[in-house]
Amino acid sequence: MVLRFALMIDPVASLEKGGDLRSTLRVIDPSAPALELGDLSAQRGDGVFESIGVVDGHPHEVGPHLERLAHSASLCDLPAPDLAQWRAAIQRVSAEAGPGESVIKLILSRGIEGGAIPTAWVTLATAPDNSAARRDGVRVVTLDRGYPLDVPARAPWLLLGAKTLSYGVNMAAIREAKRRGADDAVFVTTDGFLLEAPTASLLLRIDGRFVTPSPSAGILHGTTQLSVFAHLGQRGFETGYENVPVGDLERADAAWLLSSVRLAAPISAVDGRAVAVDRGLTDELNTFLLGRRD
Ligand code: PLP
């Protein structure tokens, strides 16, 4: 993704001072060097982020993304982000987006090693073309995540459920999926439960009911999944968070990967076996997701 616009946020500028929040944002050249080499985001992946989908200049689900940024920061013992300041930054960056689909990234790093001040910045890029994934679907393979369902409570230092910058494992899983002839992966626990994809939530329709793996399993609570559940609820469908056994992925009468930029991508194959795709509902979900205006 080519960055089109970027700004640095001064994270110590305080709202209480009553200043103009926009004066705490500094537009920078998105193609020029901007970080010090000692920044812990670069050195250790030590920080948190969010990716926000933008359609025709409208950023989607800003509130839930900011809440998740604050939640991730808290899990990582980072200073609480000033959400009004980040909201002002999103507004400023969205104004540059123009027509079509874009991606805004919010990044909060622990800052320079030994210092106490986080580094924070926001970028804007054109979104990749996701029309094929939305139309034709994605072939997934199930991959072992290497721990059982109850690990998040026993080992909070694993930071499961935080959207950290350390996505090396997630990217490795996608490469493994491609090596196996698929497009994407679905992580499963060692005791046989579905989790999430490396960059998306999982949604299944089983006997007419929509379920997603519970965020208590140490996965991200997807903003797109929240949006889709609200939509499905309005349409009169039952929705729920559950511990979902792996076998349900093939048993489901339809399943999707949901995320802010790709939106609803139907799952078309699991571990090399074709599964049913509900094109009508997929189109409806994507029309709804693209049409959001908050
Ligand atoms: N799970 C993981 C690991 C992700 O990285 C993402 C998005 O990047 C999601 C789920 C979906 O979250 P959202 O719908 O908020 O984009």
PDB file of C-alpha atoms and ligand atoms in Angstrom:
ATOM      1  CA  MET A   1       0.000   0.000   0.000  1.00  0.00           C
ATOM      2  CA  VAL A   2       1.425   3.375  -0.986  1.00  0.00           C
ATOM      3  CA  LEU A   3       1.026   5.980   1.738  1.00  0.00           C
ATOM      4  CA  ARG A   4      -0.660   9.145   0.489  1.00  0.00           C
ATOM      5  CA  PHE A   5      -0.774  11.292   3.603  1.00  0.00           C
ATOM      6  CA  ALA A   6       0.587  11.114   7.139  1.00  0.00           C
ATOM      7  CA  LEU A   7       0.724  13.067  10.336  1.00  0.00           C
ATOM      8  CA  MET A   8       2.553  12.765  13.629  1.00  0.00           C
ATOM      9  CA  ILE A   9       0.607  13.189  16.840  1.00  0.00           C
ATOM     10  CA  ASP A  10       2.146  14.899  19.848  1.00  0.00           C
ATOM     11  CA  PRO A  11       0.921  12.489  22.535  1.00  0.00           C
ATOM     12  CA  VAL A  12       1.868  14.680  25.510  1.00  0.00           C
ATOM     13  CA  ALA A  13      -0.240  17.630  24.366  1.00  0.00           C
ATOM     14  CA  SER A  14      -3.051  17.706  26.887  1.00  0.00           C
ATOM     15  CA  LEU A  15      -6.715  18.371  26.265  1.00  0.00           C
ATOM     16  CA  GLU A  16      -7.034  19.993  29.674  1.00  0.00           C
ATOM     17  CA  LYS A  17      -4.900  22.856  28.446  1.00  0.00           C
ATOM     18  CA  GLY A  18      -7.848  23.732  26.237  1.00  0.00           C
ATOM     19  CA  GLY A  19      -5.674  24.144  23.160  1.00  0.00           C
ATOM     20  CA  ASP A  20      -6.727  23.540  19.584  1.00  0.00           C
ATOM     21  CA  LEU A  21      -6.250  19.789  19.092  1.00  0.00           C
ATOM     22  CA  ARG A  22      -5.298  20.297  15.475  1.00  0.00           C
ATOM     23  CA  SER A  23      -2.187  22.156  16.624  1.00  0.00           C
ATOM     24  CA  THR A  24      -0.990  18.873  18.205  1.00  0.00           C
ATOM     25  CA  LEU A  25      -0.967  17.209  14.761  1.00  0.00           C
ATOM     26  CA  ARG A  26       1.952  17.688  12.378  1.00  0.00           C
ATOM     27  CA  VAL A  27       1.582  16.840   8.713  1.00  0.00           C
ATOM     28  CA  ILE A  28       4.660  15.025   7.428  1.00  0.00           C
ATOM     29  CA  ASP A  29       5.852  13.783   4.048  1.00  0.00           C
ATOM     30  CA  PRO A  30       4.611  10.163   3.929  1.00  0.00           C
ATOM     31  CA  SER A  31       7.536   9.075   1.757  1.00  0.00           C
ATOM     32  CA  ALA A  32      10.284  10.691   3.850  1.00  0.00           C
ATOM     33  CA  PRO A  33      11.995   9.212   6.952  1.00  0.00           C
ATOM     34  CA  ALA A  34      10.062  10.141  10.091  1.00  0.00           C
ATOM     35  CA  LEU A  35      11.048   7.803  12.936  1.00  0.00           C
ATOM     36  CA  GLU A  36      14.238   7.629  14.967  1.00  0.00           C
ATOM     37  CA  LEU A  37      16.083   4.322  14.627  1.00  0.00           C
ATOM     38  CA  GLY A  38      15.725   3.752  18.363  1.00  0.00           C
ATOM     39  CA  ASP A  39      11.936   3.713  18.181  1.00  0.00           C
ATOM     40  CA  LEU A  40      10.669   0.563  19.879  1.00  0.00           C
ATOM     41  CA  SER A  41       7.996   0.033  17.217  1.00  0.00           C
ATOM     42  CA  ALA A  42      10.811  -0.641  14.758  1.00  0.00           C
ATOM     43  CA  GLN A  43      13.138  -2.367  17.219  1.00  0.00           C
ATOM     44  CA  ARG A  44      10.683  -4.689  18.963  1.00  0.00           C
ATOM     45  CA  GLY A  45       7.243  -4.273  17.407  1.00  0.00           C
ATOM     46  CA  ASP A  46       6.410  -2.714  20.771  1.00  0.00           C
ATOM     47  CA  GLY A  47       3.245  -0.750  20.202  1.00  0.00           C
ATOM     48  CA  VAL A  48      -0.366  -1.056  19.116  1.00  0.00           C
ATOM     49  CA  PHE A  49      -2.298  -0.107  16.011  1.00  0.00           C
ATOM     50  CA  GLU A  50      -5.664   0.064  14.264  1.00  0.00           C
ATOM     51  CA  SER A  51      -6.644  -0.093  10.586  1.00  0.00           C
ATOM     52  CA  ILE A  52      -9.798   1.831   9.726  1.00  0.00           C
ATOM     53  CA  GLY A  53     -11.671   1.407   6.444  1.00  0.00           C
ATOM     54  CA  VAL A  54     -12.635   4.653   4.692  1.00  0.00           C
ATOM     55  CA  VAL A  55     -15.209   4.861   1.893  1.00  0.00           C
ATOM     56  CA  ASP A  56     -15.618   8.097  -0.073  1.00  0.00           C
ATOM     57  CA  GLY A  57     -13.988  10.029   2.757  1.00  0.00           C
ATOM     58  CA  HIS A  58     -16.093   8.453   5.537  1.00  0.00           C
ATOM     59  CA  PRO A  59     -14.046   6.556   8.155  1.00  0.00           C
ATOM     60  CA  HIS A  60     -15.974   3.540   9.479  1.00  0.00           C
ATOM     61  CA  GLU A  61     -16.573   2.626  13.122  1.00  0.00           C
ATOM     62  CA  VAL A  62     -14.254   5.296  14.540  1.00  0.00           C
ATOM     63  CA  GLY A  63     -15.642   4.873  18.080  1.00  0.00           C
ATOM     64  CA  PRO A  64     -15.088   1.077  18.250  1.00  0.00           C
ATOM     65  CA  HIS A  65     -11.610   1.427  16.696  1.00  0.00           C
ATOM     66  CA  LEU A  66     -10.616   4.073  19.256  1.00  0.00           C
ATOM     67  CA  GLU A  67     -12.005   1.957  22.086  1.00  0.00           C
ATOM     68  CA  ARG A  68      -9.966  -1.010  20.883  1.00  0.00           C
ATOM     69  CA  LEU A  69      -6.845   1.192  20.575  1.00  0.00           C
ATOM     70  CA  ALA A  70      -7.310   2.233  24.210  1.00  0.00           C
ATOM     71  CA  HIS A  71      -7.925  -1.399  25.243  1.00  0.00           C
ATOM     72  CA  SER A  72      -4.774  -2.586  23.429  1.00  0.00           C
ATOM     73  CA  ALA A  73      -2.760   0.262  24.986  1.00  0.00           C
ATOM     74  CA  SER A  74      -4.002  -0.701  28.435  1.00  0.00           C
ATOM     75  CA  LEU A  75      -3.113  -4.407  27.944  1.00  0.00           C
ATOM     76  CA  CYS A  76       0.391  -3.311  26.883  1.00  0.00           C
ATOM     77  CA  ASP A  77       0.849  -0.818  29.774  1.00  0.00           C
ATOM     78  CA  LEU A  78       1.118   2.048  27.310  1.00  0.00           C
ATOM     79  CA  PRO A  79      -0.130   5.516  28.330  1.00  0.00           C
ATOM     80  CA  ALA A  80      -3.867   5.889  27.650  1.00  0.00           C
ATOM     81  CA  PRO A  81      -4.353   7.551  24.266  1.00  0.00           C
ATOM     82  CA  ASP A  82      -6.174  10.895  24.272  1.00  0.00           C
ATOM     83  CA  LEU A  83      -9.125   9.757  22.163  1.00  0.00           C
ATOM     84  CA  ALA A  84     -10.303  13.286  21.299  1.00  0.00           C
ATOM     85  CA  GLN A  85      -6.861  13.957  19.859  1.00  0.00           C
ATOM     86  CA  TRP A  86      -6.893  10.730  17.809  1.00  0.00           C
ATOM     87  CA  ARG A  87     -10.417  11.539  16.633  1.00  0.00           C
ATOM     88  CA  ALA A  88      -9.188  14.955  15.435  1.00  0.00           C
ATOM     89  CA  ALA A  89      -6.331  13.212  13.608  1.00  0.00           C
ATOM     90  CA  ILE A  90      -8.738  10.772  11.906  1.00  0.00           C
ATOM     91  CA  GLN A  91     -10.925  13.689  10.831  1.00  0.00           C
ATOM     92  CA  ARG A  92      -7.916  15.554   9.415  1.00  0.00           C
ATOM     93  CA  VAL A  93      -6.649  12.511   7.505  1.00  0.00           C
ATOM     94  CA  SER A  94     -10.121  11.530   6.211  1.00  0.00           C
ATOM     95  CA  ALA A  95     -10.411  14.956   4.599  1.00  0.00           C
ATOM     96  CA  GLU A  96      -7.567  13.900   2.265  1.00  0.00           C
ATOM     97  CA  ALA A  97      -9.110  10.536   1.320  1.00  0.00           C
ATOM     98  CA  GLY A  98     -11.266  11.482  -1.671  1.00  0.00           C
ATOM     99  CA  PRO A  99     -13.534   9.021  -3.496  1.00  0.00           C
ATOM    100  CA  GLY A 100     -13.139   5.235  -3.336  1.00  0.00           C
ATOM    101  CA  GLU A 101     -11.774   2.980  -0.592  1.00  0.00           C
ATOM    102  CA  SER A 102      -8.851   3.957   1.613  1.00  0.00           C
ATOM    103  CA  VAL A 103      -7.208   2.770   4.816  1.00  0.00           C
ATOM    104  CA  ILE A 104      -6.290   4.878   7.816  1.00  0.00           C
ATOM    105  CA  LYS A 105      -3.746   3.384  10.207  1.00  0.00           C
ATOM    106  CA  LEU A 106      -3.350   4.597  13.773  1.00  0.00           C
ATOM    107  CA  ILE A 107      -0.040   3.658  15.367  1.00  0.00           C
ATOM    108  CA  LEU A 108       0.970   4.129  18.990  1.00  0.00           C
ATOM    109  CA  SER A 109       4.531   3.047  19.782  1.00  0.00           C
ATOM    110  CA  ARG A 110       6.255   2.878  23.168  1.00  0.00           C
ATOM    111  CA  GLY A 111       8.664   5.437  21.759  1.00  0.00           C
ATOM    112  CA  ILE A 112      12.419   5.657  22.021  1.00  0.00           C
ATOM    113  CA  GLU A 113      14.118   3.097  24.248  1.00  0.00           C
ATOM    114  CA  GLY A 114      14.762   4.595  27.672  1.00  0.00           C
ATOM    115  CA  GLY A 115      12.397   7.518  27.080  1.00  0.00           C
ATOM    116  CA  ALA A 116       8.966   7.904  28.584  1.00  0.00           C
ATOM    117  CA  ILE A 117       7.151   9.469  25.643  1.00  0.00           C
ATOM    118  CA  PRO A 118       5.254   7.334  23.140  1.00  0.00           C
ATOM    119  CA  THR A 119       5.505   7.995  19.421  1.00  0.00           C
ATOM    120  CA  ALA A 120       2.218   8.252  17.579  1.00  0.00           C
ATOM    121  CA  TRP A 121       1.261   8.708  13.970  1.00  0.00           C
ATOM    122  CA  VAL A 122      -1.555   8.251  11.480  1.00  0.00           C
ATOM    123  CA  THR A 123      -1.300   7.315   7.811  1.00  0.00           C
ATOM    124  CA  LEU A 124      -3.637   7.231   4.827  1.00  0.00           C
ATOM    125  CA  ALA A 125      -3.251   4.800   1.914  1.00  0.00           C
ATOM    126  CA  THR A 126      -5.390   3.642  -0.982  1.00  0.00           C
ATOM    127  CA  ALA A 127      -7.054   0.326  -0.099  1.00  0.00           C
ATOM    128  CA  PRO A 128      -6.063  -2.757  -2.109  1.00  0.00           C
ATOM    129  CA  ASP A 129      -8.689  -4.021  -4.571  1.00  0.00           C
ATOM    130  CA  ASN A 130     -10.744  -6.526  -2.577  1.00  0.00           C
ATOM    131  CA  SER A 131     -13.482  -7.107  -5.133  1.00  0.00           C
ATOM    132  CA  ALA A 132     -12.320 -10.659  -6.010  1.00  0.00           C
ATOM    133  CA  ALA A 133     -12.255 -11.769  -2.345  1.00  0.00           C
ATOM    134  CA  ARG A 134     -15.722 -10.279  -1.763  1.00  0.00           C
ATOM    135  CA  ARG A 135     -17.124 -11.884  -4.916  1.00  0.00           C
ATOM    136  CA  ASP A 136     -15.341 -15.225  -5.281  1.00  0.00           C
ATOM    137  CA  GLY A 137     -14.428 -15.806  -1.652  1.00  0.00           C
ATOM    138  CA  VAL A 138     -11.282 -17.011   0.072  1.00  0.00           C
ATOM    139  CA  ARG A 139      -9.919 -20.541   0.480  1.00  0.00           C
ATOM    140  CA  VAL A 140      -8.724 -21.079   4.042  1.00  0.00           C
ATOM    141  CA  VAL A 141      -6.637 -23.664   5.833  1.00  0.00           C
ATOM    142  CA  THR A 142      -6.912 -24.289   9.565  1.00  0.00           C
ATOM    143  CA  LEU A 143      -3.607 -23.724  11.370  1.00  0.00           C
ATOM    144  CA  ASP A 144      -2.691 -24.658  14.943  1.00  0.00           C
ATOM    145  CA  ARG A 145      -2.214 -21.529  17.114  1.00  0.00           C
ATOM    146  CA  GLY A 146      -0.232 -23.612  19.587  1.00  0.00           C
ATOM    147  CA  TYR A 147      -2.220 -23.073  22.786  1.00  0.00           C
ATOM    148  CA  PRO A 148      -5.539 -24.128  24.345  1.00  0.00           C
ATOM    149  CA  LEU A 149      -8.636 -21.992  24.765  1.00  0.00           C
ATOM    150  CA  ASP A 150      -7.947 -21.021  28.386  1.00  0.00           C
ATOM    151  CA  VAL A 151      -4.497 -19.508  27.804  1.00  0.00           C
ATOM    152  CA  PRO A 152      -5.493 -15.794  27.746  1.00  0.00           C
ATOM    153  CA  ALA A 153      -6.559 -15.855  31.409  1.00  0.00           C
ATOM    154  CA  ARG A 154      -3.529 -17.927  32.505  1.00  0.00           C
ATOM    155  CA  ALA A 155      -0.904 -15.951  30.582  1.00  0.00           C
ATOM    156  CA  PRO A 156      -1.957 -12.300  30.136  1.00  0.00           C
ATOM    157  CA  TRP A 157       1.640 -11.389  29.195  1.00  0.00           C
ATOM    158  CA  LEU A 158       1.042 -13.043  25.835  1.00  0.00           C
ATOM    159  CA  LEU A 159      -1.060  -9.923  25.108  1.00  0.00           C
ATOM    160  CA  LEU A 160      -3.693 -12.000  23.348  1.00  0.00           C
ATOM    161  CA  GLY A 161      -6.575  -9.721  22.475  1.00  0.00           C
ATOM    162  CA  ALA A 162      -4.327  -6.674  22.018  1.00  0.00           C
ATOM    163  CA  LYS A 163      -3.783  -5.438  18.478  1.00  0.00           C
ATOM    164  CA  THR A 164      -0.015  -5.135  18.802  1.00  0.00           C
ATOM    165  CA  LEU A 165       2.449  -4.211  16.082  1.00  0.00           C
ATOM    166  CA  SER A 166       3.997  -7.696  16.398  1.00  0.00           C
ATOM    167  CA  TYR A 167       2.233  -9.249  13.393  1.00  0.00           C
ATOM    168  CA  GLY A 168       5.165 -11.473  12.349  1.00  0.00           C
ATOM    169  CA  VAL A 169       3.280 -14.639  13.395  1.00  0.00           C
ATOM    170  CA  ASN A 170       0.104 -13.518  11.592  1.00  0.00           C
ATOM    171  CA  MET A 171       2.016 -12.831   8.375  1.00  0.00           C
ATOM    172  CA  ALA A 172       3.839 -16.182   8.657  1.00  0.00           C
ATOM    173  CA  ALA A 173       0.456 -17.937   8.920  1.00  0.00           C
ATOM    174  CA  ILE A 174      -0.739 -16.296   5.708  1.00  0.00           C
ATOM    175  CA  ARG A 175       2.465 -17.385   3.933  1.00  0.00           C
ATOM    176  CA  GLU A 176       1.925 -20.939   5.200  1.00  0.00           C
ATOM    177  CA  ALA A 177      -1.671 -20.845   3.928  1.00  0.00           C
ATOM    178  CA  LYS A 178      -0.382 -19.790   0.495  1.00  0.00           C
ATOM    179  CA  ARG A 179       2.218 -22.560   0.520  1.00  0.00           C
ATOM    180  CA  ARG A 180      -0.701 -24.964   1.054  1.00  0.00           C
ATOM    181  CA  GLY A 181      -2.533 -23.551  -1.978  1.00  0.00           C
ATOM    182  CA  ALA A 182      -5.039 -21.431  -0.020  1.00  0.00           C
ATOM    183  CA  ASP A 183      -5.567 -17.688   0.355  1.00  0.00           C
ATOM    184  CA  ASP A 184      -5.769 -17.304   4.107  1.00  0.00           C
ATOM    185  CA  ALA A 185      -5.616 -19.119   7.433  1.00  0.00           C
ATOM    186  CA  VAL A 186      -7.960 -19.729  10.335  1.00  0.00           C
ATOM    187  CA  PHE A 187      -6.225 -20.246  13.679  1.00  0.00           C
ATOM    188  CA  VAL A 188      -7.429 -23.093  15.905  1.00  0.00           C
ATOM    189  CA  THR A 189      -6.579 -23.894  19.522  1.00  0.00           C
ATOM    190  CA  THR A 190      -4.752 -27.074  20.534  1.00  0.00           C
ATOM    191  CA  ASP A 191      -8.005 -28.269  22.149  1.00  0.00           C
ATOM    192  CA  GLY A 192      -9.938 -27.897  18.910  1.00  0.00           C
ATOM    193  CA  PHE A 193     -11.704 -24.521  18.873  1.00  0.00           C
ATOM    194  CA  LEU A 194     -11.844 -21.910  16.142  1.00  0.00           C
ATOM    195  CA  LEU A 195     -10.215 -18.534  16.839  1.00  0.00           C
ATOM    196  CA  GLU A 196      -9.790 -15.955  14.051  1.00  0.00           C
ATOM    197  CA  ALA A 197      -7.880 -15.379  10.829  1.00  0.00           C
ATOM    198  CA  PRO A 198      -4.502 -13.582  10.972  1.00  0.00           C
ATOM    199  CA  THR A 199      -6.157 -10.296   9.927  1.00  0.00           C
ATOM    200  CA  ALA A 200      -9.901 -10.968  10.200  1.00  0.00           C
ATOM    201  CA  SER A 201     -12.691 -12.249  12.425  1.00  0.00           C
ATOM    202  CA  LEU A 202     -14.632 -15.377  11.651  1.00  0.00           C
ATOM    203  CA  LEU A 203     -18.416 -15.499  11.180  1.00  0.00           C
ATOM    204  CA  LEU A 204     -20.371 -18.734  10.733  1.00  0.00           C
ATOM    205  CA  ARG A 205     -24.021 -19.376   9.988  1.00  0.00           C
ATOM    206  CA  ILE A 206     -25.077 -22.652  11.581  1.00  0.00           C
ATOM    207  CA  ASP A 207     -28.708 -23.754  11.283  1.00  0.00           C
ATOM    208  CA  GLY A 208     -29.750 -20.184  10.466  1.00  0.00           C
ATOM    209  CA  ARG A 209     -27.984 -18.689  13.500  1.00  0.00           C
ATOM    210  CA  PHE A 210     -24.876 -16.464  13.237  1.00  0.00           C
ATOM    211  CA  VAL A 211     -21.975 -17.166  15.587  1.00  0.00           C
ATOM    212  CA  THR A 212     -18.447 -15.859  16.057  1.00  0.00           C
ATOM    213  CA  PRO A 213     -15.729 -17.156  18.398  1.00  0.00           C
ATOM    214  CA  SER A 214     -15.886 -15.363  21.719  1.00  0.00           C
ATOM    215  CA  PRO A 215     -13.288 -12.574  22.224  1.00  0.00           C
ATOM    216  CA  SER A 216     -12.548 -14.121  25.649  1.00  0.00           C
ATOM    217  CA  ALA A 217     -10.521 -16.713  23.701  1.00  0.00           C
ATOM    218  CA  GLY A 218      -7.744 -14.113  23.318  1.00  0.00           C
ATOM    219  CA  ILE A 219      -8.731 -12.873  19.896  1.00  0.00           C
ATOM    220  CA  LEU A 220      -9.538  -9.367  18.698  1.00  0.00           C
ATOM    221  CA  HIS A 221     -13.094  -8.178  19.053  1.00  0.00           C
ATOM    222  CA  GLY A 222     -13.654  -7.192  15.419  1.00  0.00           C
ATOM    223  CA  THR A 223     -15.269  -3.847  14.672  1.00  0.00           C
ATOM    224  CA  THR A 224     -16.635  -5.247  11.390  1.00  0.00           C
ATOM    225  CA  GLN A 225     -18.121  -8.250  13.196  1.00  0.00           C
ATOM    226  CA  LEU A 226     -19.784  -5.862  15.680  1.00  0.00           C
ATOM    227  CA  SER A 227     -21.224  -3.879  12.779  1.00  0.00           C
ATOM    228  CA  VAL A 228     -22.421  -7.045  11.006  1.00  0.00           C
ATOM    229  CA  PHE A 229     -24.040  -8.375  14.202  1.00  0.00           C
ATOM    230  CA  ALA A 230     -25.954  -5.080  14.590  1.00  0.00           C
ATOM    231  CA  HIS A 231     -27.123  -5.350  10.970  1.00  0.00           C
ATOM    232  CA  LEU A 232     -28.108  -9.017  11.267  1.00  0.00           C
ATOM    233  CA  GLY A 233     -29.926  -8.277  14.537  1.00  0.00           C
ATOM    234  CA  GLN A 234     -31.945  -5.577  12.793  1.00  0.00           C
ATOM    235  CA  ARG A 235     -32.817  -8.064  10.085  1.00  0.00           C
ATOM    236  CA  GLY A 236     -34.218 -10.354  12.799  1.00  0.00           C
ATOM    237  CA  PHE A 237     -31.415 -12.943  12.865  1.00  0.00           C
ATOM    238  CA  GLU A 238     -30.085 -14.469  16.065  1.00  0.00           C
ATOM    239  CA  THR A 239     -26.396 -13.794  16.741  1.00  0.00           C
ATOM    240  CA  GLY A 240     -24.036 -14.998  19.458  1.00  0.00           C
ATOM    241  CA  TYR A 241     -20.479 -15.333  20.804  1.00  0.00           C
ATOM    242  CA  GLU A 242     -19.443 -18.909  21.481  1.00  0.00           C
ATOM    243  CA  ASN A 243     -16.599 -21.366  21.829  1.00  0.00           C
ATOM    244  CA  VAL A 244     -16.904 -22.867  18.349  1.00  0.00           C
ATOM    245  CA  PRO A 245     -15.472 -26.363  17.685  1.00  0.00           C
ATOM    246  CA  VAL A 246     -13.248 -26.671  14.599  1.00  0.00           C
ATOM    247  CA  GLY A 247     -15.688 -29.080  12.903  1.00  0.00           C
ATOM    248  CA  ASP A 248     -18.280 -26.301  12.713  1.00  0.00           C
ATOM    249  CA  LEU A 249     -16.291 -24.590   9.975  1.00  0.00           C
ATOM    250  CA  GLU A 250     -17.206 -27.347   7.516  1.00  0.00           C
ATOM    251  CA  ARG A 251     -20.598 -28.003   9.127  1.00  0.00           C
ATOM    252  CA  ALA A 252     -21.679 -24.332   8.777  1.00  0.00           C
ATOM    253  CA  ASP A 253     -24.078 -23.532   5.968  1.00  0.00           C
ATOM    254  CA  ALA A 254     -21.967 -20.438   5.217  1.00  0.00           C
ATOM    255  CA  ALA A 255     -18.916 -18.705   6.723  1.00  0.00           C
ATOM    256  CA  TRP A 256     -17.078 -15.421   6.221  1.00  0.00           C
ATOM    257  CA  LEU A 257     -13.903 -13.597   7.152  1.00  0.00           C
ATOM    258  CA  LEU A 258     -14.742 -10.079   8.329  1.00  0.00           C
ATOM    259  CA  SER A 259     -12.359  -7.134   8.556  1.00  0.00           C
ATOM    260  CA  SER A 260     -12.298  -3.368   8.192  1.00  0.00           C
ATOM    261  CA  VAL A 261     -10.717  -3.184   4.746  1.00  0.00           C
ATOM    262  CA  ARG A 262     -11.595  -6.479   3.010  1.00  0.00           C
ATOM    263  CA  LEU A 263     -15.092  -6.349   4.618  1.00  0.00           C
ATOM    264  CA  ALA A 264     -17.080  -9.615   4.196  1.00  0.00           C
ATOM    265  CA  ALA A 265     -15.137 -12.271   2.283  1.00  0.00           C
ATOM    266  CA  PRO A 266     -17.052 -15.561   2.027  1.00  0.00           C
ATOM    267  CA  ILE A 267     -15.071 -18.727   2.797  1.00  0.00           C
ATOM    268  CA  SER A 268     -15.165 -20.916  -0.303  1.00  0.00           C
ATOM    269  CA  ALA A 269     -12.948 -23.835   0.799  1.00  0.00           C
ATOM    270  CA  VAL A 270     -11.649 -25.276   4.080  1.00  0.00           C
ATOM    271  CA  ASP A 271      -8.460 -27.369   4.051  1.00  0.00           C
ATOM    272  CA  GLY A 272      -8.862 -28.075   0.330  1.00  0.00           C
ATOM    273  CA  ARG A 273     -12.591 -28.975   0.430  1.00  0.00           C
ATOM    274  CA  ALA A 274     -15.126 -26.641  -1.196  1.00  0.00           C
ATOM    275  CA  VAL A 275     -17.827 -25.269   1.117  1.00  0.00           C
ATOM    276  CA  ALA A 276     -21.091 -23.479   0.294  1.00  0.00           C
ATOM    277  CA  VAL A 277     -21.003 -19.726  -0.341  1.00  0.00           C
ATOM    278  CA  ASP A 278     -24.087 -17.558   0.166  1.00  0.00           C
ATOM    279  CA  ARG A 279     -23.547 -14.958  -2.540  1.00  0.00           C
ATOM    280  CA  GLY A 280     -26.827 -13.152  -1.898  1.00  0.00           C
ATOM    281  CA  LEU A 281     -26.118 -12.523   1.776  1.00  0.00           C
ATOM    282  CA  THR A 282     -22.455 -11.712   1.073  1.00  0.00           C
ATOM    283  CA  ASP A 283     -23.498  -8.992  -1.381  1.00  0.00           C
ATOM    284  CA  GLU A 284     -26.014  -7.664   1.101  1.00  0.00           C
ATOM    285  CA  LEU A 285     -23.415  -7.545   3.894  1.00  0.00           C
ATOM    286  CA  ASN A 286     -20.879  -5.746   1.694  1.00  0.00           C
ATOM    287  CA  THR A 287     -23.456  -3.248   0.447  1.00  0.00           C
ATOM    288  CA  PHE A 288     -24.340  -2.525   4.065  1.00  0.00           C
ATOM    289  CA  LEU A 289     -20.672  -2.297   5.143  1.00  0.00           C
ATOM    290  CA  LEU A 290     -19.694  -0.023   2.236  1.00  0.00           C
ATOM    291  CA  GLY A 291     -22.676   2.237   2.854  1.00  0.00           C
ATOM    292  CA  ARG A 292     -21.885   3.045   6.491  1.00  0.00           C
ATOM    293  CA  ARG A 293     -21.523   6.767   7.045  1.00  0.00           C
ATOM    294  CA  ASP A 294     -20.233   7.212  10.590  1.00  0.00           C
TER     295      ASP A 294
HETATM  296  N1  PLP B   1      -8.531 -10.319  14.046  1.00  0.00           N
HETATM  297  C1  PLP B   1      -7.296  -9.897  13.719  1.00  0.00           C
HETATM  298  C2  PLP B   1      -6.109 -10.673  14.195  1.00  0.00           C
HETATM  299  C3  PLP B   1      -7.126  -8.736  12.941  1.00  0.00           C
HETATM  300  O1  PLP B   1      -5.896  -8.306  12.631  1.00  0.00           O
HETATM  301  C4  PLP B   1      -8.276  -8.027  12.495  1.00  0.00           C
HETATM  302  C5  PLP B   1      -8.147  -6.822  11.687  1.00  0.00           C
HETATM  303  O2  PLP B   1      -7.108  -6.418  11.291  1.00  0.00           O
HETATM  304  C6  PLP B   1      -9.537  -8.521  12.841  1.00  0.00           C
HETATM  305  C7  PLP B   1      -9.631  -9.666  13.629  1.00  0.00           C
HETATM  306  C8  PLP B   1     -10.784  -7.834  12.369  1.00  0.00           C
HETATM  307  O3  PLP B   1     -10.968  -6.601  13.038  1.00  0.00           O
HETATM  308  P1  PLP B   1     -11.712  -5.395  12.349  1.00  0.00           P
HETATM  309  O4  PLP B   1     -13.032  -5.895  11.877  1.00  0.00           O
HETATM  310  O5  PLP B   1     -11.861  -4.397  13.448  1.00  0.00           O
HETATM  311  O6  PLP B   1     -10.865  -4.919  11.227  1.00  0.00           O
END
